[in-house]
Amino acid sequence: MNELVRQHTALSDSDLEWLHLLVSEWQLLSDLSFADLVLWIPTRDGTRYVSVAQMRPNTGPTSYQDDMVGHLVPRGRRPMLDSALDEGRIVREGDPEWREEVPVRVESIPVRREGRVLGVIARNTNLLTVRTPSRLELTYLQSASDLAQMIAAGTFPFPDQQVDMDASPRAGDGLVRLDADGFVQYASPNALSAYHRLGLAVDLVGQHLGRTTAELAPAQGPVDEALAKLASGWAPREFEVEGEDGVIQLRVIPLKPKGTHSGSLVLLRDVTELRRRERELITKDATIREIHHRVKNNLQTVAALLRLQARRIDSDQGRAALNEAVRRVGSIAIVHETLSQNLDERVEFDEIADRVLAMVAEIAPGKVTTRRGGNFGVLDAQVATPLSMVLTEVLQNALEHAFAPGEHGTVEVTAVRGGDRTQPRLLVTVQDDGRGLPEGFDPRRSGNLGLQIVRTLVEGELGGAFDMVTAAEGGTQVLLDMPVRPAKR
């Protein structure tokens, strides 16, 4: 719509915003009218109309099988558009049009903003299935007529209320028509069922909706007065009411077809099951976070016990082995601590990598500098946990074997995301400027426990590849190449 309006018309940005607000609301008008809507805007030179938006009803058959957006029509070909635009009134005169052997009643509604007519809505009703209307259909049509008059007067949509139509109740979910005093004139079967879910034991027609709703809600005091006023229909509002056995979502639309308040339209939806599922998900999320928190605490307890045991061992080799175990347990604890603070099973791994670097750097025999480059990004927990262990082992191996005690050096971790959207990959490089690999060293045949852990996790659990080579500028370079899951939106 933006492109069509700016290309063909002279409307301002504020006018375009008004049209966007109208289009965000006009599904309601289409459903209440049982009709297709097409928004026509006069072109910059005034010789033609361009259709910039279209809406089909959910409550009846369409009048247009084709998409009308972008069509240009010369002025004079559709006299009803001309009359509505020039006279600023709703035009209903004329015989039905025949389109592919289907009779269609056409009406034109001027779209007014701040006293100016910006364009015209063509309302097209398929008459092929017309029958004697029921009370529900009559209420729909009367409400649609009131909304059309408000659009023509420039009082609808409401500029201070932005509505999410995907989340808001629709006409078919439940509809209540109120008179000017807030008493129910008509309630659709779905609306009545929703109020019965709240605990209403009588018919809704004839009841004051505001007071009835406040009585069904469990809250007491000033909240009751505010709720009663909201549900009485004096202002455009959207809110929820929760009773003992149900929750309903309400949207109130005051009707002022002739400039004075004549009643209100209340759309409502029973969202009891939806809110119950949301609460279950929140409870499950909280439970999962609590589990991660407790796992982290248990791992830290295990690490503390291993650290105490290491202090009591006289053997240097045994003490070193226990300290390595402490660091391995600690790397897993870092992941669980991060997961305990998230709402899903995905973590920002850059923070984990920095903490692993800091933890492993504490055991450096000399004055070794550690740093990180690139970005790991967001990873699933199934990837983050083994990767943190792999990173711990590789860094620990570099710090222990690359440098002599007291020797200065640098260890750098670099992460690069590659592949494509469907098969993303992560390439991790750990490089030091130390003494390099021994002559004839083969990382795949090494009996070192740390390298065995790395091979097992990278190739077995992560489905990636691991290699360890002498860097071109000296030192050792460890290469990790693994697939990662595509990010979920």
XYZ file of C-alpha atoms in Angstrom:
489
model
C 0.000 0.000 0.000
C 2.831 2.414 0.797
C 4.287 2.018 -2.673
C 0.960 2.456 -4.474
C -0.044 5.514 -2.447
C 3.304 7.264 -2.922
C 3.525 6.392 -6.613
C 0.012 7.381 -7.704
C -1.458 9.788 -5.122
C -0.731 13.081 -3.389
C -1.549 11.880 0.149
C 0.774 12.876 2.972
C 2.527 10.488 5.362
C -0.036 11.279 8.084
C -2.845 10.446 5.638
C -1.098 7.175 4.825
C -0.871 6.359 8.532
C -4.634 6.887 8.810
C -5.210 4.481 5.928
C -2.984 1.896 7.624
C -5.019 2.287 10.817
C -8.220 1.853 8.826
C -6.949 -1.244 7.016
C -5.854 -2.776 10.330
C -9.486 -2.487 11.513
C -11.612 -3.085 8.426
C -11.755 -6.882 8.690
C -14.478 -6.141 11.268
C -16.464 -4.051 8.768
C -16.063 -6.746 6.106
C -17.282 -9.506 8.431
C -20.235 -7.501 9.740
C -21.228 -6.523 6.193
C -20.757 -10.027 4.709
C -18.996 -8.106 1.946
C -15.692 -7.559 0.163
C -13.993 -4.201 0.693
C -11.742 -2.422 -1.804
C -10.055 0.876 -0.926
C -9.871 3.280 -3.901
C -7.720 6.434 -3.764
C -7.865 9.194 -6.428
C -4.629 9.608 -8.347
C -2.470 12.705 -8.183
C -4.009 14.246 -11.339
C -7.570 13.331 -10.313
C -8.333 11.420 -13.513
C -8.265 7.891 -12.107
C -8.618 5.756 -8.969
C -6.049 3.236 -7.761
C -7.008 0.337 -5.496
C -4.503 0.144 -2.639
C -6.043 -2.516 -0.355
C -8.621 -5.304 -0.385
C -10.371 -7.406 2.246
C -12.580 -10.491 1.907
C -15.175 -11.480 4.542
C -14.874 -14.475 6.838
C -18.654 -14.584 7.172
C -19.792 -14.943 3.563
C -18.809 -15.658 -0.055
C -16.451 -13.300 -1.848
C -17.462 -11.038 -4.709
C -13.976 -10.896 -6.208
C -12.103 -14.014 -7.202
C -9.147 -11.942 -8.385
C -6.828 -9.639 -6.482
C -7.892 -6.031 -7.078
C -4.902 -4.318 -5.466
C -3.011 -2.155 -7.961
C -5.880 -1.796 -10.462
C -6.413 1.625 -12.032
C -9.922 2.802 -12.995
C -10.673 6.012 -14.959
C -12.864 8.538 -13.208
C -16.414 8.307 -14.565
C -16.409 4.536 -15.113
C -17.792 3.933 -11.617
C -20.188 6.809 -10.855
C -20.780 5.669 -7.263
C -17.091 6.215 -6.469
C -17.315 9.711 -7.953
C -20.435 10.573 -5.950
C -19.012 9.316 -2.657
C -15.742 11.198 -3.219
C -17.312 14.474 -4.419
C -20.273 14.598 -2.035
C -18.639 12.950 0.996
C -21.611 10.673 1.653
C -22.371 6.952 1.549
C -23.823 6.039 -1.834
C -26.120 3.016 -2.102
C -28.113 3.848 -5.229
C -27.930 1.663 -8.301
C -28.874 -1.808 -9.456
C -26.770 -4.868 -8.587
C -23.835 -5.598 -10.847
C -23.398 -9.015 -12.464
C -19.941 -10.546 -12.230
C -19.465 -14.016 -13.684
C -23.203 -14.715 -13.289
C -23.147 -13.538 -9.672
C -25.269 -10.505 -8.627
C -23.259 -8.080 -6.496
C -24.616 -5.088 -4.573
C -22.090 -2.229 -4.603
C -21.931 0.603 -2.066
C -19.396 3.396 -1.696
C -18.198 4.712 1.682
C -16.063 7.885 1.770
C -12.972 7.717 3.986
C -12.715 11.013 5.845
C -9.857 12.399 7.916
C -9.856 15.855 9.508
C -12.614 17.053 7.202
C -11.019 15.781 3.964
C -12.128 12.745 1.959
C -8.998 10.698 1.265
C -10.605 7.931 -0.757
C -13.580 5.605 -1.052
C -14.270 2.078 0.221
C -16.258 0.023 -2.265
C -18.363 -2.482 -0.335
C -19.347 -5.417 -2.576
C -21.906 -7.939 -1.333
C -22.441 -11.269 -3.083
C -26.247 -11.622 -3.375
C -26.238 -15.192 -4.641
C -26.829 -16.651 -1.164
C -29.142 -13.941 0.173
C -31.945 -15.289 2.351
C -34.221 -13.968 5.084
C -31.741 -12.581 7.631
C -31.672 -13.903 11.179
C -31.459 -11.742 14.297
C -27.689 -12.276 14.310
C -27.325 -11.136 10.696
C -29.555 -8.106 11.257
C -27.402 -7.086 14.217
C -24.272 -7.567 12.120
C -25.667 -5.401 9.312
C -26.856 -2.646 11.668
C -23.449 -2.554 13.348
C -21.739 -2.459 9.950
C -23.962 0.472 8.936
C -23.005 2.375 12.074
C -19.285 1.758 11.488
C -19.627 2.847 7.848
C -21.220 6.129 8.928
C -18.409 6.683 11.439
C -15.797 6.072 8.703
C -17.607 8.578 6.491
C -17.626 11.085 9.358
C -13.935 10.505 10.198
C -14.603 9.168 13.717
C -13.505 5.572 13.037
C -10.983 4.049 13.427
C -9.915 5.437 16.799
C -6.498 7.086 16.379
C -5.422 6.549 19.990
C -6.080 2.790 19.982
C -3.765 0.460 18.063
C -5.330 -2.998 17.833
C -3.574 -6.260 17.075
C -6.210 -7.914 14.913
C -4.488 -11.293 15.143
C -4.971 -11.305 18.919
C -8.199 -9.303 19.242
C -11.652 -10.904 19.239
C -13.450 -11.101 15.888
C -17.126 -10.835 15.112
C -17.525 -14.607 14.843
C -15.938 -15.206 18.262
C -18.791 -13.485 20.068
C -20.744 -10.245 19.660
C -22.842 -8.166 22.048
C -24.818 -5.077 21.010
C -25.452 -2.497 23.756
C -27.819 0.457 23.831
C -26.721 3.950 24.849
C -27.115 3.113 28.566
C -25.018 -0.062 28.413
C -27.875 -2.599 28.440
C -27.603 -5.660 26.208
C -29.877 -5.536 23.175
C -28.479 -8.652 21.522
C -25.913 -11.326 22.396
C -24.713 -13.924 19.899
C -24.747 -17.603 20.957
C -20.929 -17.605 21.308
C -21.053 -14.508 23.506
C -23.730 -16.042 25.723
C -21.700 -19.256 26.057
C -18.634 -17.259 27.097
C -20.578 -15.471 29.834
C -22.073 -18.761 30.998
C -18.460 -19.948 31.343
C -17.858 -17.003 33.670
C -20.801 -18.089 35.800
C -23.805 -16.223 34.380
C -26.958 -18.294 35.003
C -29.524 -16.129 33.166
C -29.931 -14.687 29.683
C -27.613 -11.791 28.835
C -30.204 -9.743 26.930
C -31.668 -7.012 29.124
C -28.730 -7.085 31.549
C -26.435 -4.123 32.130
C -23.202 -5.523 30.734
C -20.888 -3.449 32.926
C -22.503 -4.353 36.234
C -23.045 -7.978 35.211
C -19.392 -8.362 34.208
C -18.169 -6.764 37.442
C -20.349 -9.118 39.488
C -18.917 -12.169 37.715
C -15.311 -11.095 38.300
C -13.907 -12.143 41.699
C -12.207 -8.791 42.451
C -13.830 -6.355 44.851
C -13.675 -2.618 45.507
C -12.560 0.076 43.031
C -11.643 -2.556 40.425
C -15.323 -3.456 40.169
C -16.258 0.158 39.389
C -13.551 0.464 36.717
C -14.560 -2.860 35.178
C -18.232 -1.898 35.174
C -17.397 1.342 33.376
C -15.157 -0.398 30.816
C -17.759 -3.010 29.943
C -20.510 -0.385 29.672
C -19.099 0.691 26.320
C -18.360 4.368 26.810
C -14.777 4.258 25.514
C -12.810 2.082 23.084
C -10.960 -0.440 25.202
C -9.654 -3.995 25.134
C -9.365 -5.978 28.365
C -9.814 -9.395 29.947
C -12.151 -10.614 32.657
C -11.337 -13.699 34.694
C -13.982 -15.524 36.649
C -13.785 -18.651 38.748
C -14.166 -21.002 35.784
C -13.197 -18.973 32.739
C -11.460 -16.030 31.110
C -12.963 -13.882 28.370
C -11.283 -11.215 26.283
C -13.439 -8.194 25.410
C -13.067 -5.372 22.933
C -15.454 -2.413 23.246
C -16.243 -0.182 20.263
C -18.494 2.837 21.019
C -20.908 3.582 18.169
C -21.528 7.224 17.218
C -22.977 7.037 13.690
C -24.552 10.513 13.887
C -22.050 12.148 16.206
C -23.757 11.147 19.463
C -23.316 7.957 21.473
C -26.066 5.549 20.390
C -24.699 2.312 21.786
C -21.676 0.039 21.660
C -20.403 -3.042 19.949
C -18.627 -5.559 22.187
C -16.572 -8.313 20.616
C -15.535 -11.079 22.962
C -13.692 -14.375 22.912
C -13.471 -17.247 25.379
C -9.707 -17.517 26.038
C -9.925 -19.861 29.014
C -8.045 -22.745 27.397
C -5.493 -20.401 25.814
C -4.633 -18.791 29.154
C -4.507 -22.204 30.839
C -1.960 -23.420 28.274
C 0.056 -20.224 28.649
C 0.205 -20.731 32.412
C 1.273 -24.332 31.918
C 4.079 -23.188 29.615
C 5.176 -20.539 32.110
C 5.172 -23.163 34.861
C 7.167 -25.571 32.683
C 9.661 -22.837 31.792
C 10.094 -21.988 35.461
C 10.523 -25.670 36.300
C 13.160 -26.131 33.589
C 15.079 -23.074 34.802
C 14.910 -24.352 38.364
C 16.249 -27.745 37.233
C 19.191 -26.063 35.473
C 19.815 -24.005 38.609
C 19.848 -27.092 40.804
C 22.070 -29.012 38.371
C 24.495 -26.084 38.446
C 24.487 -26.091 42.258
C 25.058 -29.854 42.349
C 27.932 -29.619 39.883
C 29.523 -26.868 41.923
C 29.183 -29.066 45.012
C 30.882 -31.941 43.153
C 33.658 -29.574 42.047
C 34.139 -28.378 45.610
C 34.376 -31.976 46.880
C 36.941 -32.834 44.194
C 38.922 -29.707 45.081
C 38.951 -30.712 48.769
C 40.050 -34.214 47.848
C 42.842 -32.843 45.652
C 44.245 -30.889 48.605
C 44.508 -34.086 50.659
C 46.382 -36.106 48.023
C 50.170 -36.255 48.321
C 50.682 -37.407 44.727
C 51.212 -34.512 42.304
C 49.845 -36.605 39.468
C 46.656 -37.435 41.390
C 46.202 -33.815 42.441
C 46.566 -32.632 38.834
C 44.018 -35.210 37.637
C 41.460 -34.077 40.215
C 42.034 -30.411 39.328
C 41.391 -31.253 35.673
C 38.127 -32.929 36.710
C 37.190 -29.813 38.682
C 37.587 -27.673 35.564
C 35.587 -30.116 33.436
C 32.735 -30.097 35.906
C 32.984 -26.322 36.154
C 32.634 -25.836 32.399
C 29.362 -27.798 32.417
C 28.145 -25.832 35.449
C 28.673 -22.565 33.539
C 26.311 -23.743 30.781
C 23.605 -24.778 33.250
C 23.934 -21.475 35.088
C 23.354 -19.615 31.823
C 20.393 -21.849 30.923
C 18.832 -21.202 34.329
C 18.566 -17.505 33.398
C 16.988 -18.014 29.956
C 13.418 -18.626 28.837
C 14.401 -21.292 26.317
C 17.030 -23.988 25.801
C 19.347 -21.663 23.873
C 22.293 -19.686 25.195
C 24.504 -16.843 24.056
C 27.731 -18.839 23.917
C 30.126 -15.865 23.728
C 29.544 -15.197 27.434
C 30.206 -18.873 28.234
C 33.405 -18.857 26.141
C 34.684 -15.792 28.011
C 34.020 -17.449 31.382
C 35.706 -20.669 30.290
C 38.730 -18.641 29.145
C 38.913 -16.898 32.509
C 38.525 -20.175 34.420
C 41.225 -22.021 32.463
C 43.613 -19.050 32.483
C 43.934 -19.412 36.259
C 46.048 -22.552 35.759
C 48.446 -20.977 33.254
C 52.047 -21.800 34.296
C 53.417 -18.493 33.014
C 52.193 -15.045 32.073
C 49.892 -16.165 29.277
C 47.322 -13.801 27.733
C 43.995 -15.215 26.553
C 41.619 -13.472 24.191
C 38.609 -14.201 22.008
C 37.700 -13.070 18.488
C 34.610 -13.501 16.325
C 31.221 -14.613 17.607
C 29.857 -18.000 18.597
C 26.308 -16.615 18.605
C 23.269 -18.363 20.072
C 23.547 -22.149 20.425
C 21.204 -24.895 21.588
C 21.931 -26.441 24.968
C 22.669 -29.756 23.209
C 25.557 -28.015 21.433
C 26.607 -25.601 24.169
C 27.260 -28.226 26.853
C 29.681 -30.484 24.918
C 31.270 -27.455 23.211
C 32.073 -25.866 26.570
C 33.822 -29.076 27.621
C 35.726 -29.244 24.329
C 36.815 -25.617 24.695
C 37.936 -26.283 28.269
C 40.027 -29.303 27.242
C 41.655 -27.582 24.261
C 42.521 -24.446 26.243
C 43.781 -26.454 29.199
C 45.967 -28.521 26.869
C 47.400 -25.375 25.244
C 48.185 -23.668 28.528
C 49.795 -26.759 30.033
C 51.914 -27.903 27.083
C 52.557 -24.873 24.865
C 54.509 -22.770 27.368
C 57.248 -23.365 29.892
C 56.798 -22.154 33.483
C 57.195 -18.357 33.611
C 57.135 -18.019 29.805
C 55.075 -15.281 28.152
C 52.595 -16.203 25.428
C 49.160 -15.777 23.896
C 46.228 -18.116 23.335
C 43.441 -16.864 21.087
C 40.009 -18.382 20.457
C 38.280 -17.395 17.204
C 34.731 -18.358 16.214
C 33.200 -17.932 12.757
C 29.649 -18.803 11.706
C 29.435 -20.241 8.179
C 27.324 -22.423 5.929
C 23.860 -21.264 4.877
C 20.508 -20.723 6.542
C 19.443 -24.350 6.205
C 22.809 -25.871 7.197
C 24.720 -23.383 9.374
C 28.151 -24.373 10.675
C 30.530 -23.133 13.339
C 34.292 -23.032 12.840
C 36.318 -22.596 16.033
C 40.081 -22.029 16.015
C 42.247 -22.152 19.139
C 45.778 -20.952 18.395
C 48.814 -20.389 20.611
C 52.291 -19.016 19.898
C 54.015 -21.604 22.071
C 56.553 -24.331 21.392
C 54.442 -26.207 18.823
C 53.704 -29.907 18.439
C 56.321 -32.607 19.146
C 57.911 -34.348 16.174
C 55.601 -37.021 14.708
C 52.657 -36.061 16.956
C 49.288 -37.399 15.743
C 46.262 -36.012 17.640
C 44.108 -38.958 16.505
C 46.457 -41.507 18.091
C 47.339 -39.552 21.215
C 46.506 -41.276 24.478
C 45.989 -37.974 26.285
C 42.643 -38.133 28.109
C 41.798 -34.530 27.262
C 42.258 -35.100 23.512
C 40.250 -38.322 23.719
C 37.399 -36.343 25.296
C 37.660 -33.720 22.547
C 37.566 -36.307 19.755
C 34.636 -38.146 21.303
C 32.540 -35.012 21.841
C 33.314 -33.263 18.542
C 33.021 -36.268 16.239
C 30.492 -38.340 18.171
C 28.143 -35.918 19.902
C 28.494 -32.772 17.802
C 28.914 -34.497 14.441
C 31.875 -32.300 13.526
C 35.549 -32.587 12.694
C 38.632 -32.026 14.881
C 42.218 -31.410 13.868
C 45.414 -30.202 15.522
C 48.246 -28.817 13.372
C 51.368 -26.691 13.596
C 50.522 -23.061 12.846
C 52.280 -21.404 9.908
C 53.743 -18.658 12.120
C 54.698 -21.086 14.877
C 52.767 -22.560 17.757
C 49.800 -24.891 17.549
C 46.410 -24.494 15.908
C 43.348 -26.541 16.872
C 40.489 -26.585 14.351
C 36.899 -27.483 15.264
C 34.271 -27.592 12.490
C 30.724 -28.560 13.464
C 27.113 -28.104 12.318
C 24.726 -26.035 14.412
C 20.962 -25.969 14.298
C 19.252 -23.131 12.376
C 18.055 -20.354 14.673
C 14.329 -20.617 15.405
C 12.216 -17.514 15.012
